[in-house]
Amino acid sequence: TEIYTLSLHDALPISGRVLDEAGDPVMGIHVSASHSAAEPLPPAFMGGSPSGTTDDRGAFRLVVPPGKYYLVAVPPESGGGDTAEIRTDGSAEVIYGDTYYPNSASADGAAPIEAAAGRDVSSIEVRLVRRQSLTLGGTVTGPAGSGPATIWLRSKRTSRSMTTGSDGRFSFPRLEPGIYQLYAQPAARPPLQSQ
C-alpha cells in the first residue's frame, strides 16, 4: 500500500484584460494559463478555471493554485467566414494571432506570472499581436462532366468547406501560416475523391 501526502492550498485568481494594438478591449478572446508556455494545462485542472473568455470590457478571470503560470490569449477564427472583408477606405482588416503574455507571438517571448497569497495578479494586460493573413486557393480538376466540387480545408485549429464554381476554382482567405489538409469531392456520379 502506498501512502501519499497532499497539501491543500487556496485557489488564487488571475485577472486582467486583453487589448488590441490601439489599447481597446477585445471581447471573445480565449485566455488560458499553464505551467509551461509550450504545454497547456488539462481543461479540468484542479477543479479550477485555468481558462476563460473575455467579456465586453476585454476582462478575464482565471482561478489557479499557487505557482508560476504562462498566459496565452487565443482569438477566435477571424471573420468567421470565407469572404475577406472589403473596406471602402482602402484599409486592411486587422487579424490577430495567439498572443502570449505580455505581447509575444511565440512561446519563446512569454513572461511568467506568479500566483501567490498576498500577491496582486488582478491587473494583467495582454496586448494582441497581429498575424500574417494568407489565402490558399487553387483549382479542382477531374474527368469531364464532374462539375462543381466540395472542398474541405482542415488544420489543428480550423475546419472549413466550400463549393467551387463551375470552373473548379476555390479560395480560403484569412488563414494563418501553418499546415493544412485539403480534400475535394465532386457532386457528379460515380463519386470521386482526392487523395
Short mmCIF file of N, CA and C in Angstrom, two decimals, residues 26-170:
data_model
loop_
_atom_site.label_atom_id
_atom_site.label_comp_id
_atom_site.label_asym_id
_atom_site.label_seq_id
_atom_site.Cartn_x
_atom_site.Cartn_y
_atom_site.Cartn_z
N VAL A 26 -10.91 43.78 -26.13
CA VAL A 26 -11.37 42.84 -27.16
C VAL A 26 -12.20 41.75 -26.50
N MET A 27 -13.41 41.56 -26.99
CA MET A 27 -14.34 40.57 -26.45
C MET A 27 -14.16 39.22 -27.16
N GLY A 28 -14.46 38.13 -26.45
CA GLY A 28 -14.48 36.80 -27.06
C GLY A 28 -13.13 36.16 -27.27
N ILE A 29 -12.11 36.61 -26.53
CA ILE A 29 -10.77 36.02 -26.63
C ILE A 29 -10.63 34.94 -25.57
N HIS A 30 -10.18 33.75 -25.95
CA HIS A 30 -9.98 32.65 -25.01
C HIS A 30 -8.62 32.82 -24.34
N VAL A 31 -8.61 32.89 -23.01
CA VAL A 31 -7.37 33.06 -22.26
C VAL A 31 -7.16 31.82 -21.39
N SER A 32 -5.97 31.25 -21.42
CA SER A 32 -5.69 30.08 -20.60
C SER A 32 -4.33 30.22 -19.91
N ALA A 33 -4.17 29.51 -18.80
CA ALA A 33 -2.94 29.53 -18.02
C ALA A 33 -2.32 28.14 -18.03
N SER A 34 -0.99 28.09 -18.05
CA SER A 34 -0.29 26.80 -18.00
C SER A 34 1.04 26.98 -17.28
N HIS A 35 1.59 25.88 -16.77
CA HIS A 35 2.90 25.93 -16.11
C HIS A 35 4.03 26.07 -17.10
N SER A 36 3.77 25.69 -18.34
CA SER A 36 4.77 25.81 -19.40
C SER A 36 4.13 26.51 -20.58
N ALA A 37 4.83 27.45 -21.19
CA ALA A 37 4.27 28.17 -22.33
C ALA A 37 3.98 27.23 -23.49
N ALA A 38 4.71 26.11 -23.54
CA ALA A 38 4.55 25.19 -24.66
C ALA A 38 3.52 24.10 -24.39
N GLU A 39 3.12 23.90 -23.13
CA GLU A 39 2.21 22.81 -22.79
C GLU A 39 1.06 23.32 -21.92
N PRO A 40 -0.16 23.45 -22.51
CA PRO A 40 -1.30 23.92 -21.72
C PRO A 40 -1.74 22.91 -20.68
N LEU A 41 -2.40 23.40 -19.64
CA LEU A 41 -2.95 22.52 -18.61
C LEU A 41 -4.17 21.80 -19.15
N PRO A 42 -4.50 20.63 -18.60
CA PRO A 42 -5.73 19.96 -19.00
C PRO A 42 -6.94 20.81 -18.63
N PRO A 43 -8.08 20.67 -19.37
CA PRO A 43 -9.26 21.52 -19.16
C PRO A 43 -9.80 21.52 -17.74
N ALA A 44 -9.75 20.40 -17.03
CA ALA A 44 -10.36 20.33 -15.70
C ALA A 44 -9.31 20.42 -14.61
N PHE A 45 -8.21 21.09 -14.88
CA PHE A 45 -7.09 21.14 -13.95
C PHE A 45 -7.52 21.58 -12.56
N MET A 46 -7.32 20.72 -11.57
CA MET A 46 -7.54 21.02 -10.15
C MET A 46 -8.94 21.52 -9.83
N GLY A 47 -9.91 21.30 -10.70
CA GLY A 47 -11.26 21.74 -10.43
C GLY A 47 -11.43 23.24 -10.51
N GLY A 48 -10.38 23.97 -10.91
CA GLY A 48 -10.46 25.42 -11.01
C GLY A 48 -10.83 25.84 -12.42
N SER A 49 -10.50 27.07 -12.73
CA SER A 49 -10.80 27.59 -14.06
C SER A 49 -9.54 28.17 -14.68
N PRO A 50 -8.65 27.31 -15.22
CA PRO A 50 -7.41 27.81 -15.81
C PRO A 50 -7.63 28.42 -17.18
N SER A 51 -8.89 28.56 -17.61
CA SER A 51 -9.17 29.20 -18.89
C SER A 51 -10.51 29.92 -18.80
N GLY A 52 -10.67 30.90 -19.66
CA GLY A 52 -11.90 31.67 -19.70
C GLY A 52 -11.94 32.51 -20.95
N THR A 53 -13.02 33.25 -21.13
CA THR A 53 -13.21 34.08 -22.31
C THR A 53 -13.47 35.51 -21.89
N THR A 54 -12.89 36.46 -22.61
CA THR A 54 -13.04 37.86 -22.24
C THR A 54 -14.46 38.35 -22.48
N ASP A 55 -14.90 39.28 -21.62
CA ASP A 55 -16.23 39.86 -21.75
C ASP A 55 -16.18 41.12 -22.62
N ASP A 56 -17.26 41.90 -22.62
CA ASP A 56 -17.32 43.07 -23.50
C ASP A 56 -16.35 44.18 -23.08
N ARG A 57 -15.73 44.05 -21.91
CA ARG A 57 -14.71 45.01 -21.48
C ARG A 57 -13.31 44.44 -21.66
N GLY A 58 -13.23 43.27 -22.32
CA GLY A 58 -11.94 42.62 -22.53
C GLY A 58 -11.41 41.95 -21.29
N ALA A 59 -12.24 41.82 -20.25
CA ALA A 59 -11.79 41.30 -18.96
C ALA A 59 -11.89 39.77 -18.91
N PHE A 60 -10.94 39.17 -18.20
CA PHE A 60 -10.96 37.72 -17.96
C PHE A 60 -10.60 37.46 -16.50
N ARG A 61 -10.96 36.28 -16.01
CA ARG A 61 -10.62 35.87 -14.64
C ARG A 61 -10.39 34.36 -14.62
N LEU A 62 -9.22 33.94 -14.16
CA LEU A 62 -8.86 32.54 -14.06
C LEU A 62 -8.63 32.21 -12.59
N VAL A 63 -8.87 30.97 -12.19
CA VAL A 63 -8.63 30.53 -10.81
C VAL A 63 -7.64 29.39 -10.84
N VAL A 64 -6.51 29.56 -10.12
CA VAL A 64 -5.42 28.58 -10.17
C VAL A 64 -4.83 28.37 -8.78
N PRO A 65 -4.18 27.24 -8.53
CA PRO A 65 -3.41 27.05 -7.29
C PRO A 65 -2.17 27.95 -7.34
N PRO A 66 -1.49 28.17 -6.22
CA PRO A 66 -0.27 28.97 -6.24
C PRO A 66 0.76 28.37 -7.20
N GLY A 67 1.51 29.23 -7.83
CA GLY A 67 2.55 28.78 -8.75
C GLY A 67 2.82 29.80 -9.82
N LYS A 68 3.74 29.45 -10.74
CA LYS A 68 4.07 30.32 -11.86
C LYS A 68 3.31 29.84 -13.09
N TYR A 69 2.75 30.79 -13.82
CA TYR A 69 1.92 30.46 -14.97
C TYR A 69 2.28 31.33 -16.17
N TYR A 70 2.02 30.76 -17.34
CA TYR A 70 2.11 31.50 -18.59
C TYR A 70 0.70 31.66 -19.14
N LEU A 71 0.38 32.83 -19.62
CA LEU A 71 -0.94 33.10 -20.18
C LEU A 71 -0.85 33.19 -21.70
N VAL A 72 -1.86 32.63 -22.36
CA VAL A 72 -1.95 32.79 -23.82
C VAL A 72 -3.38 33.20 -24.16
N ALA A 73 -3.50 34.20 -25.01
CA ALA A 73 -4.80 34.69 -25.48
C ALA A 73 -4.98 34.23 -26.92
N VAL A 74 -6.09 33.52 -27.16
CA VAL A 74 -6.33 32.91 -28.46
C VAL A 74 -7.60 33.50 -29.07
N PRO A 75 -7.47 34.33 -30.13
CA PRO A 75 -8.66 34.88 -30.79
C PRO A 75 -9.43 33.78 -31.52
N PRO A 76 -10.74 33.96 -31.66
CA PRO A 76 -11.49 33.01 -32.49
C PRO A 76 -11.04 33.15 -33.93
N GLU A 77 -11.41 32.18 -34.74
CA GLU A 77 -11.05 32.26 -36.15
C GLU A 77 -11.60 33.56 -36.73
N SER A 78 -10.74 34.34 -37.35
CA SER A 78 -11.11 35.68 -37.80
C SER A 78 -12.24 35.68 -38.81
N GLY A 79 -13.15 36.62 -38.61
CA GLY A 79 -14.20 36.83 -39.59
C GLY A 79 -15.29 35.80 -39.58
N GLY A 80 -14.97 34.57 -39.21
CA GLY A 80 -15.98 33.53 -39.14
C GLY A 80 -16.54 33.11 -40.48
N GLY A 81 -15.85 33.44 -41.56
CA GLY A 81 -16.37 33.06 -42.86
C GLY A 81 -15.26 32.96 -43.88
N ASP A 82 -15.63 32.73 -45.12
CA ASP A 82 -14.64 32.53 -46.17
C ASP A 82 -14.56 33.72 -47.11
N THR A 83 -15.10 34.86 -46.71
CA THR A 83 -15.05 36.05 -47.54
C THR A 83 -14.24 37.12 -46.84
N ALA A 84 -13.23 37.63 -47.51
CA ALA A 84 -12.40 38.66 -46.91
C ALA A 84 -13.20 39.96 -46.80
N GLU A 85 -12.93 40.70 -45.72
CA GLU A 85 -13.64 41.96 -45.51
C GLU A 85 -13.15 43.01 -46.50
N ILE A 86 -14.08 43.71 -47.14
CA ILE A 86 -13.75 44.77 -48.08
C ILE A 86 -14.14 46.10 -47.45
N ARG A 87 -13.19 47.03 -47.35
CA ARG A 87 -13.44 48.32 -46.73
C ARG A 87 -13.37 49.42 -47.77
N THR A 88 -14.25 50.40 -47.63
CA THR A 88 -14.32 51.49 -48.61
C THR A 88 -13.16 52.46 -48.48
N ASP A 89 -12.51 52.51 -47.29
CA ASP A 89 -11.40 53.45 -47.12
C ASP A 89 -10.06 52.86 -47.55
N GLY A 90 -10.07 51.64 -48.06
CA GLY A 90 -8.85 51.02 -48.56
C GLY A 90 -7.99 50.38 -47.49
N SER A 91 -8.39 50.46 -46.22
CA SER A 91 -7.60 49.86 -45.15
C SER A 91 -7.81 48.34 -45.12
N ALA A 92 -6.83 47.65 -44.56
CA ALA A 92 -6.91 46.19 -44.48
C ALA A 92 -7.47 45.77 -43.13
N GLU A 93 -8.18 44.66 -43.13
CA GLU A 93 -8.71 44.11 -41.88
C GLU A 93 -7.55 43.66 -40.99
N VAL A 94 -7.61 44.00 -39.71
CA VAL A 94 -6.57 43.59 -38.76
C VAL A 94 -6.91 42.20 -38.24
N ILE A 95 -5.97 41.29 -38.36
CA ILE A 95 -6.17 39.93 -37.90
C ILE A 95 -5.13 39.63 -36.82
N TYR A 96 -5.60 39.20 -35.66
CA TYR A 96 -4.71 38.92 -34.54
C TYR A 96 -4.50 37.41 -34.39
N GLY A 97 -3.31 37.05 -33.91
CA GLY A 97 -2.99 35.65 -33.69
C GLY A 97 -2.86 35.35 -32.21
N ASP A 98 -2.52 34.11 -31.88
CA ASP A 98 -2.30 33.71 -30.50
C ASP A 98 -1.23 34.62 -29.90
N THR A 99 -1.48 35.13 -28.70
CA THR A 99 -0.56 36.06 -28.07
C THR A 99 -0.25 35.61 -26.65
N TYR A 100 1.04 35.46 -26.36
CA TYR A 100 1.49 35.08 -25.02
C TYR A 100 1.76 36.35 -24.21
N TYR A 101 1.36 36.33 -22.93
CA TYR A 101 1.59 37.49 -22.07
C TYR A 101 3.07 37.81 -22.01
N PRO A 102 3.46 39.10 -22.17
CA PRO A 102 2.58 40.26 -22.30
C PRO A 102 2.15 40.57 -23.74
N ASN A 103 3.01 40.32 -24.73
CA ASN A 103 2.62 40.61 -26.12
C ASN A 103 3.56 39.92 -27.11
N SER A 104 3.67 38.61 -26.98
CA SER A 104 4.56 37.85 -27.85
C SER A 104 3.76 36.89 -28.73
N ALA A 105 4.18 36.77 -29.98
CA ALA A 105 3.51 35.85 -30.90
C ALA A 105 3.99 34.41 -30.72
N SER A 106 5.06 34.21 -29.94
CA SER A 106 5.57 32.86 -29.74
C SER A 106 5.81 32.59 -28.26
N ALA A 107 5.86 31.31 -27.91
CA ALA A 107 6.08 30.91 -26.52
C ALA A 107 7.45 31.36 -26.03
N ASP A 108 8.40 31.55 -26.95
CA ASP A 108 9.75 31.97 -26.56
C ASP A 108 9.75 33.33 -25.87
N GLY A 109 8.80 34.20 -26.22
CA GLY A 109 8.74 35.53 -25.64
C GLY A 109 7.78 35.66 -24.49
N ALA A 110 7.24 34.54 -24.01
CA ALA A 110 6.27 34.58 -22.91
C ALA A 110 6.94 34.92 -21.60
N ALA A 111 6.24 35.68 -20.75
CA ALA A 111 6.74 36.02 -19.41
C ALA A 111 5.84 35.35 -18.38
N PRO A 112 6.43 34.72 -17.35
CA PRO A 112 5.60 34.05 -16.34
C PRO A 112 4.95 35.03 -15.38
N ILE A 113 3.84 34.61 -14.81
CA ILE A 113 3.12 35.36 -13.78
C ILE A 113 3.09 34.46 -12.55
N GLU A 114 3.42 35.03 -11.38
CA GLU A 114 3.40 34.22 -10.16
C GLU A 114 2.13 34.48 -9.37
N ALA A 115 1.37 33.42 -9.14
CA ALA A 115 0.17 33.50 -8.31
C ALA A 115 0.56 33.02 -6.92
N ALA A 116 0.49 33.94 -5.95
CA ALA A 116 0.86 33.60 -4.58
C ALA A 116 -0.01 34.40 -3.62
N ALA A 117 -0.22 33.86 -2.45
CA ALA A 117 -1.03 34.56 -1.44
C ALA A 117 -0.41 35.93 -1.15
N GLY A 118 -1.25 36.95 -1.12
CA GLY A 118 -0.79 38.29 -0.85
C GLY A 118 -0.24 39.02 -2.05
N ARG A 119 -0.17 38.36 -3.20
CA ARG A 119 0.35 39.00 -4.41
C ARG A 119 -0.82 39.37 -5.31
N ASP A 120 -0.84 40.61 -5.79
CA ASP A 120 -1.93 41.09 -6.64
C ASP A 120 -1.68 40.69 -8.09
N VAL A 121 -2.52 39.82 -8.60
CA VAL A 121 -2.43 39.46 -10.01
C VAL A 121 -3.78 39.76 -10.67
N SER A 122 -4.21 41.00 -10.47
CA SER A 122 -5.54 41.38 -10.96
C SER A 122 -5.50 42.47 -12.03
N SER A 123 -4.31 42.84 -12.47
CA SER A 123 -4.24 43.91 -13.47
C SER A 123 -3.35 43.51 -14.65
N ILE A 124 -3.45 42.25 -15.03
CA ILE A 124 -2.66 41.73 -16.15
C ILE A 124 -3.22 42.30 -17.46
N GLU A 125 -2.35 42.74 -18.34
CA GLU A 125 -2.79 43.20 -19.67
C GLU A 125 -2.05 42.40 -20.74
N VAL A 126 -2.83 41.80 -21.63
CA VAL A 126 -2.27 41.10 -22.78
C VAL A 126 -2.57 41.94 -24.01
N ARG A 127 -1.54 42.33 -24.73
CA ARG A 127 -1.69 43.12 -25.96
C ARG A 127 -1.60 42.18 -27.15
N LEU A 128 -2.70 42.05 -27.88
CA LEU A 128 -2.73 41.13 -29.02
C LEU A 128 -1.74 41.54 -30.10
N VAL A 129 -1.16 40.53 -30.74
CA VAL A 129 -0.18 40.72 -31.80
C VAL A 129 -0.83 40.37 -33.13
N ARG A 130 -0.60 41.23 -34.13
CA ARG A 130 -1.11 40.93 -35.47
C ARG A 130 -0.48 39.66 -36.02
N ARG A 131 -1.24 38.96 -36.83
CA ARG A 131 -0.67 37.80 -37.51
C ARG A 131 -0.73 38.02 -39.00
N GLN A 132 0.10 37.31 -39.69
CA GLN A 132 0.09 37.36 -41.15
C GLN A 132 -1.15 36.63 -41.64
N SER A 133 -1.83 37.22 -42.59
CA SER A 133 -3.03 36.60 -43.15
C SER A 133 -2.75 36.12 -44.56
N LEU A 134 -3.03 34.86 -44.81
CA LEU A 134 -2.76 34.26 -46.11
C LEU A 134 -4.04 33.75 -46.75
N THR A 135 -3.99 33.58 -48.06
CA THR A 135 -5.09 32.97 -48.81
C THR A 135 -4.58 31.72 -49.50
N LEU A 136 -5.31 30.64 -49.35
CA LEU A 136 -4.96 29.39 -50.02
C LEU A 136 -6.03 29.13 -51.08
N GLY A 137 -5.61 29.01 -52.32
CA GLY A 137 -6.57 28.82 -53.41
C GLY A 137 -6.02 27.90 -54.48
N GLY A 138 -6.89 27.51 -55.40
CA GLY A 138 -6.46 26.64 -56.49
C GLY A 138 -7.64 26.22 -57.33
N THR A 139 -7.46 25.12 -58.03
CA THR A 139 -8.48 24.61 -58.94
C THR A 139 -8.62 23.11 -58.76
N VAL A 140 -9.85 22.64 -58.75
CA VAL A 140 -10.12 21.20 -58.71
C VAL A 140 -10.32 20.73 -60.15
N THR A 141 -9.61 19.69 -60.53
CA THR A 141 -9.76 19.14 -61.87
C THR A 141 -10.18 17.68 -61.77
N GLY A 142 -10.81 17.18 -62.81
CA GLY A 142 -11.26 15.80 -62.81
C GLY A 142 -11.79 15.43 -64.19
N PRO A 143 -12.41 14.28 -64.29
CA PRO A 143 -12.97 13.86 -65.58
C PRO A 143 -14.00 14.86 -66.09
N ALA A 144 -14.16 14.91 -67.38
CA ALA A 144 -15.15 15.82 -67.98
C ALA A 144 -16.53 15.54 -67.40
N GLY A 145 -17.24 16.60 -67.10
CA GLY A 145 -18.60 16.45 -66.58
C GLY A 145 -18.69 16.24 -65.09
N SER A 146 -17.53 16.30 -64.37
CA SER A 146 -17.59 16.09 -62.92
C SER A 146 -18.20 17.29 -62.21
N GLY A 147 -18.16 18.49 -62.83
CA GLY A 147 -18.86 19.67 -62.31
C GLY A 147 -18.26 20.22 -61.04
N PRO A 148 -19.03 21.06 -60.33
CA PRO A 148 -18.53 21.67 -59.09
C PRO A 148 -18.18 20.60 -58.06
N ALA A 149 -17.29 20.97 -57.14
CA ALA A 149 -16.86 20.04 -56.09
C ALA A 149 -16.93 20.74 -54.74
N THR A 150 -17.05 19.94 -53.70
CA THR A 150 -16.96 20.46 -52.35
C THR A 150 -15.52 20.30 -51.88
N ILE A 151 -14.97 21.38 -51.29
CA ILE A 151 -13.60 21.37 -50.80
C ILE A 151 -13.64 21.47 -49.27
N TRP A 152 -12.87 20.64 -48.60
CA TRP A 152 -12.70 20.73 -47.15
C TRP A 152 -11.26 21.12 -46.85
N LEU A 153 -11.10 22.09 -45.98
CA LEU A 153 -9.77 22.51 -45.52
C LEU A 153 -9.72 22.29 -44.02
N ARG A 154 -8.68 21.60 -43.56
CA ARG A 154 -8.58 21.28 -42.14
C ARG A 154 -7.17 21.52 -41.63
N SER A 155 -7.10 21.95 -40.37
CA SER A 155 -5.83 22.05 -39.65
C SER A 155 -6.13 21.75 -38.20
N LYS A 156 -5.14 21.90 -37.32
CA LYS A 156 -5.37 21.65 -35.89
C LYS A 156 -6.39 22.61 -35.31
N ARG A 157 -6.48 23.84 -35.87
CA ARG A 157 -7.34 24.86 -35.29
C ARG A 157 -8.59 25.17 -36.08
N THR A 158 -8.66 24.77 -37.33
CA THR A 158 -9.80 25.20 -38.14
C THR A 158 -10.30 24.10 -39.05
N SER A 159 -11.55 24.21 -39.42
CA SER A 159 -12.15 23.31 -40.41
C SER A 159 -13.13 24.15 -41.21
N ARG A 160 -12.93 24.21 -42.52
CA ARG A 160 -13.80 24.99 -43.39
C ARG A 160 -14.16 24.15 -44.62
N SER A 161 -15.23 24.56 -45.26
CA SER A 161 -15.61 23.91 -46.52
C SER A 161 -16.25 24.93 -47.43
N MET A 162 -16.24 24.64 -48.70
CA MET A 162 -16.89 25.50 -49.68
C MET A 162 -17.13 24.68 -50.94
N THR A 163 -18.00 25.21 -51.81
CA THR A 163 -18.27 24.57 -53.11
C THR A 163 -17.63 25.42 -54.19
N THR A 164 -16.93 24.77 -55.09
CA THR A 164 -16.27 25.50 -56.17
C THR A 164 -17.30 26.01 -57.17
N GLY A 165 -16.86 26.95 -57.98
CA GLY A 165 -17.69 27.38 -59.11
C GLY A 165 -17.61 26.34 -60.22
N SER A 166 -18.26 26.62 -61.34
CA SER A 166 -18.25 25.67 -62.46
C SER A 166 -16.85 25.51 -63.04
N ASP A 167 -15.97 26.51 -62.80
CA ASP A 167 -14.59 26.43 -63.30
C ASP A 167 -13.67 25.65 -62.35
N GLY A 168 -14.21 25.19 -61.22
CA GLY A 168 -13.43 24.40 -60.28
C GLY A 168 -12.56 25.20 -59.33
N ARG A 169 -12.63 26.53 -59.39
CA ARG A 169 -11.75 27.37 -58.56
C ARG A 169 -12.27 27.47 -57.12
N PHE A 170 -11.32 27.57 -56.18
CA PHE A 170 -11.67 27.76 -54.78
C PHE A 170 -10.66 28.70 -54.14
#
